[in-house]
Coordinates of C-alpha atoms in Angstrom, one line a residue:
M1 CA 5.6 30.5 -29.3
G2 CA 8.4 29.8 -26.8
S3 CA 11.0 27.2 -27.2
I4 CA 10.5 23.7 -25.7
P5 CA 13.0 22.9 -23.0
I6 CA 15.0 19.7 -23.5
A7 CA 14.7 17.3 -20.5
R8 CA 17.7 16.6 -18.4
S9 CA 17.4 12.9 -19.2
I10 CA 18.1 13.7 -22.9
F11 CA 21.1 15.9 -21.9
K12 CA 22.5 13.1 -19.8
R13 CA 22.4 10.7 -22.8
L14 CA 24.4 13.3 -24.9
M15 CA 27.0 13.9 -22.2
Q16 CA 29.6 11.8 -20.4
Q17 CA 29.8 11.5 -16.6
L18 CA 33.2 12.6 -15.3
Y19 CA 33.0 12.5 -11.5
Q20 CA 30.8 11.8 -8.5
A21 CA 31.5 14.5 -5.9
A22 CA 31.3 14.2 -2.2
D23 CA 29.1 17.3 -1.9
R24 CA 27.8 20.4 -3.9
I25 CA 30.9 22.4 -3.1
E26 CA 33.3 19.9 -4.5
A27 CA 31.2 19.5 -7.6
Q28 CA 31.0 23.2 -8.2
L29 CA 34.8 23.6 -7.6
L30 CA 35.5 21.0 -10.2
R31 CA 33.0 22.5 -12.7
D32 CA 34.6 25.9 -12.3
L33 CA 38.1 24.4 -12.8
L34 CA 36.9 22.7 -16.0
D35 CA 35.4 26.0 -17.1
R36 CA 38.8 27.7 -16.7
H37 CA 40.2 25.0 -19.0
R38 CA 37.5 25.8 -21.5
I39 CA 35.7 22.5 -20.9
Q40 CA 32.0 22.8 -20.7
A41 CA 30.5 20.8 -17.9
A42 CA 27.3 20.5 -15.9
V43 CA 26.5 19.5 -12.3
F44 CA 23.5 17.2 -11.7
G45 CA 22.0 16.2 -8.4
D46 CA 23.5 19.1 -6.5
Y47 CA 20.3 19.7 -4.5
L48 CA 19.3 16.1 -3.9
S49 CA 21.1 15.9 -0.6
G50 CA 18.2 17.9 0.9
A51 CA 15.9 14.9 0.2
V52 CA 18.1 12.3 1.7
G53 CA 15.4 11.3 4.1
E54 CA 13.3 10.1 1.2
L55 CA 16.0 8.9 -1.1
P56 CA 18.9 6.4 -0.7
A57 CA 21.7 7.9 1.3
D58 CA 24.2 7.4 -1.6
V59 CA 22.9 10.4 -3.6
Y60 CA 25.7 12.7 -4.5
P61 CA 26.1 15.4 -7.2
T62 CA 27.8 14.4 -10.4
V63 CA 29.9 16.4 -12.9
W64 CA 29.2 15.7 -16.6
V65 CA 31.3 16.8 -19.6
I66 CA 29.1 18.2 -22.3
E67 CA 31.3 17.6 -25.4
D68 CA 32.5 14.0 -25.9
R69 CA 35.8 15.3 -27.5
D70 CA 36.6 17.2 -24.2
L71 CA 36.4 14.0 -22.0
P72 CA 40.0 12.9 -22.2
R73 CA 41.2 16.4 -21.4
A74 CA 38.7 16.7 -18.6
R75 CA 40.0 13.4 -17.1
T76 CA 43.5 14.8 -17.1
V77 CA 42.3 18.0 -15.4
L78 CA 40.5 15.9 -12.8
Q79 CA 43.5 13.7 -12.1
D80 CA 45.8 16.8 -11.6
W81 CA 43.1 18.3 -9.3
Q82 CA 42.8 15.2 -7.2
R83 CA 46.6 14.9 -6.9
E84 CA 46.9 18.5 -5.9
N85 CA 44.1 18.1 -3.3
A86 CA 45.8 15.0 -1.8
N87 CA 49.1 16.9 -1.5
R88 CA 47.4 19.8 0.3
A89 CA 45.6 17.5 2.7
S90 CA 48.9 15.9 3.7
A91 CA 50.8 19.2 4.0
R92 CA 52.1 20.2 7.4
S93 CA 50.9 23.2 9.3
W94 CA 53.1 26.4 8.9
V95 CA 53.7 29.7 10.6
C96 CA 53.3 32.9 8.6
H97 CA 56.5 34.9 8.4
G98 CA 54.5 38.1 8.2
C99 CA 52.3 37.9 11.3
G100 CA 53.2 34.7 13.1
E101 CA 49.8 33.0 12.6
L102 CA 49.8 29.2 12.7
L103 CA 48.0 27.9 9.6
D104 CA 46.7 24.6 8.4
G105 CA 48.9 23.0 5.7
S106 CA 46.1 23.2 3.2
F107 CA 46.4 27.0 3.1
D108 CA 48.8 28.7 0.7
L109 CA 48.0 32.2 1.9
C110 CA 47.8 33.5 5.5
W111 CA 44.1 34.2 6.3
R112 CA 45.2 37.0 8.6
C113 CA 47.6 39.1 6.6
G114 CA 47.5 37.5 3.1
R115 CA 51.2 36.6 2.9
E116 CA 52.1 33.6 0.8
R117 CA 53.5 30.5 2.5

């Protein structure tokens, strides 16, 4: 006999919600960052945006921390990530010293030649 899968609703009762993302990409980026910090996390609702016509428009993917003991550390990682993203969004455009390409302030590397800012 095979194993019986545990329903997502049971998982959600065992985990803590950390963040509601704007889209699937943002949710996955955060989950990957948490993984690099050895914090297990899961993304739920990442495919619900395809059903927006039949669901309320405020359906967004959420990031959940699997282990309760990791939640405080995950919150710290999230705050640092949000602060870094805010700094990038407000950064000024810059010109690459390697090839002269004009780049958006959110880039740390030149997309054309790969040189650092």
